[in-house]
Every structure is written in structure tokens, then in C-alpha cells.
């Protein structure tokens, strides 16, 4: 009789001596005297397996001696606590079968001479313990977000990713030929969310966004996933509160459910409690000037300044009151100053920088039309967006938070590409 099948994670919880059958891949192998040790990895974790004469059958011993790294195998045996084993547990092998043999595994320490080697072989290197840990954290960020919005009565929507209206300005659009018409890959679903608040009041969306980013940086992908939320009848203050609560929910969920993965990454998360600190754009400009990193009022905050300010915080914070000149056309301005928007960036600490941007939108038709004209935007492709302002549009606000930026910060990654299973950057569209 064959033993019942379990996962590695379950095997760690079973009573000593329990019979198990596991499927997985061989991560590494070593021979010590008459004993063969291997590390078996499945979708839930990794565990040591040990094969010794008189316990393992003869076929199993022969198979485990032959097995190559990354071969798919099945193992039958008993769970055994052993202080010498990693994490204190091993499987004493009775039976062992090679299900699919692997050729010589190319991802070895000596072969990895540059990060690009790992990304050229990303289809293989994603099996590494660290990248698995990062992707589990990334998934948890998304699960936490869905739970958060569902609990608060937001409706999940979808929006087209082939569009004609540029949400965030023309400079980063990917253009495509849509049966002879010009179309673009969507930079953000915000404009469609604004249409959807009339039906659902509170909406959220989770979908890819595309930016033809011209600069090579550690925080830009050309395709990334964004979580966006939009609410009717709320002000920017409530919009900031929502972001604080979301980031608090994400961080506490990741800290709780992905402690093992964070350990693998050598990362500790301080769960940020709302309210988050708020500094204004003008204050950032002051700080920058004092450090000899000054810039013109009205410009976007330069990356090095953002990094510098971010390094002075140990939890996320907002930069508020951005000049209109540094923002997209739809931003609502302050009642007492039409050069300053009711918008903010949410900045991750320790130098990781911006993870979200949000603000209050213009609800008034004439005001928005004036912006479209002033910025010489193609009014035809924004006609539907303008039209919304004619049919009962209340005060509304929302934000977008980058999934990979958030995962990068939580995992403490040098480069954002490590937070994507198959990253797309200015220099990479394959694999
Ligand atoms: O700041 P952004 O451009 O804001 C918007 O698109 C708004 N329309 C969102 C909204 O209000 N609904 O993008 C939002 C977030 C950024 O803060 C960042 O986390 C992420 O998306 N992001 C990127 N992530 C990776 N690579 C890029 N090139 C990114 N560009 C933006
Ligand atoms: Mg932004």
C-alpha cells in the first residue's frame, strides 16, 4: 500500500513516524558514507530526505544515487524529527522514484557571473528560494488587498488595457496599430474607474499598466500591476486614510502569513500604524535646498531627492500638495491656491520611494475642459471622460498603488525587477 500524499509544509506538522508520500524536485544532494541526503522542494517548502541501506529499498537507493538536481521525483517514507536536519525534520526514505530527469542544471554559483545571467534564464532561476519567497510575498500583497476592499464594500471592476486616452500624459505611451487607428496600452485604469463610481460608488481594480519608461532605474518596469481604488463622495483626506489602512493591512498580513519567506529574504517588517507622517512638497523642497539638492518649484521631485527624504523615515509617509505643473490634467486644485493640487504620493521608507499616487479629481465640466485645452490634449479621445461631468458627478478621489513597488519595499529588494516573475524593462522583453 502506498502512503498518503502530503505537501512538504504538511510533513513538518505531522507526528513523528507518520508515513508520507511527497512529490517535488531535487534541490541538492550529498553523500556521507553510506547515506544519501537530498533536499526536496515542492510548492510549499523544502525538506531534507535521507536514504540509508536497509531502510530504503534497493531500487530507491539506486535511483537517489543517480538523481540529478531539479529532477522531478516521488518519495515515500516516514517523517522523523532530527535536530541535525535543517528546520529539525527529515524524511527517512523507503521508496524513491525519478519521474522526470533533469539535464545538468545550468544555474550554479560559478555560472552566475552577473545578474543579467539570472534574468536571461529567468524561466529557470525563478525556482530559487529567494525568488520563490518574493513571489509568495507579492501574492500575499494581492490577497490582502482583495480582502481589504471586499470587507469595505468596494466592487471589483475590470477596464480595457487597449485605450485611446492617455491617463498619465503622452510621454510614456506604448502605441499600437488598432486596425488602422492609433491606440495605446493603458497607463492606468483610473479614467474608467471614474465612470464606474456612478454605478458602484466604491470600486477597485487590479490589472497591468504599461509605461514606455525611457530611463533605466531600479524602480521602473515597462509593464507592472497596479491596484487602483476610486470612491464617490469622498475628499482627499478620506482618500489618504484609505491608503494608510490598506498599507497597514497589507504589511500586517505579509508579516503574519509570510514570516518564513521574510526570513529567507533576511527582512523584518515594521507594520506601519496610521496615521502616517505627512510632509508637503514645499517642505521637501526646503529640505532638498538645505542639503544642496535644490530644484525648481513646480518640477516633479527628482529621484535622488525622493530617495534622500525616504531614507529619513522608517515607515511610509505622504508627500502632499504637489504643484499642478508636476501632475496630470485631471487633478483638483486647492480652494485657496490653483497652482497646488489636492494630491499626494505615498513614499516607502529606507530609500525605496514612491509606491502610490492619489488625489481628488476635477468633477466640474468647464474646469476640466479648460485643462484639456490648456494642455493641448486630444479632446475627442477624452470626450467620454468629459461627458461624465455632465451627469451628476460628485466630489471623488482615488489612488493607484504599484504591486511590484510594494513587494520590492516589503521584501527589501535592490531592484524592482526581482518583484516580477518575468520582468519587462527597457532592455528586456524575453523570456
Ligand atoms: O503615480 P502613477 O503614475 O499614478 C497613476 O497612474 C494614477 N492614475 C493612479 C490613480 O490615481 N488611480 O502610478 C501609480 C503607481 C505608482 O505610485 C507606482 O507605485 C506604480 O504605479 N508605478 C510603477 N511601478 C513600476 N514601474 C513603473 N514604471 C511604474 N509607474 C508607476
Ligand atoms: Mg506617481
XYZ file of C-alpha atoms in Angstrom, residues 107 114-125 417 422-423 427-431:
21
model
C 22.154 27.835 -12.645
C 26.151 38.766 -13.464
C 22.515 39.470 -12.558
C 21.661 39.504 -16.269
C 22.564 35.793 -16.467
C 19.836 35.080 -13.946
C 17.338 37.246 -15.837
C 18.309 35.738 -19.216
C 17.476 32.402 -17.584
C 14.539 33.671 -15.581
C 12.383 30.719 -16.724
C 14.749 28.557 -14.653
C 16.068 30.931 -11.999
C 12.644 43.532 -11.484
C 9.023 37.755 -15.814
C 10.021 41.410 -15.683
C 16.110 46.362 -22.082
C 14.156 43.144 -21.560
C 11.110 41.558 -23.248
C 12.293 37.954 -23.027
C 11.816 35.399 -21.560
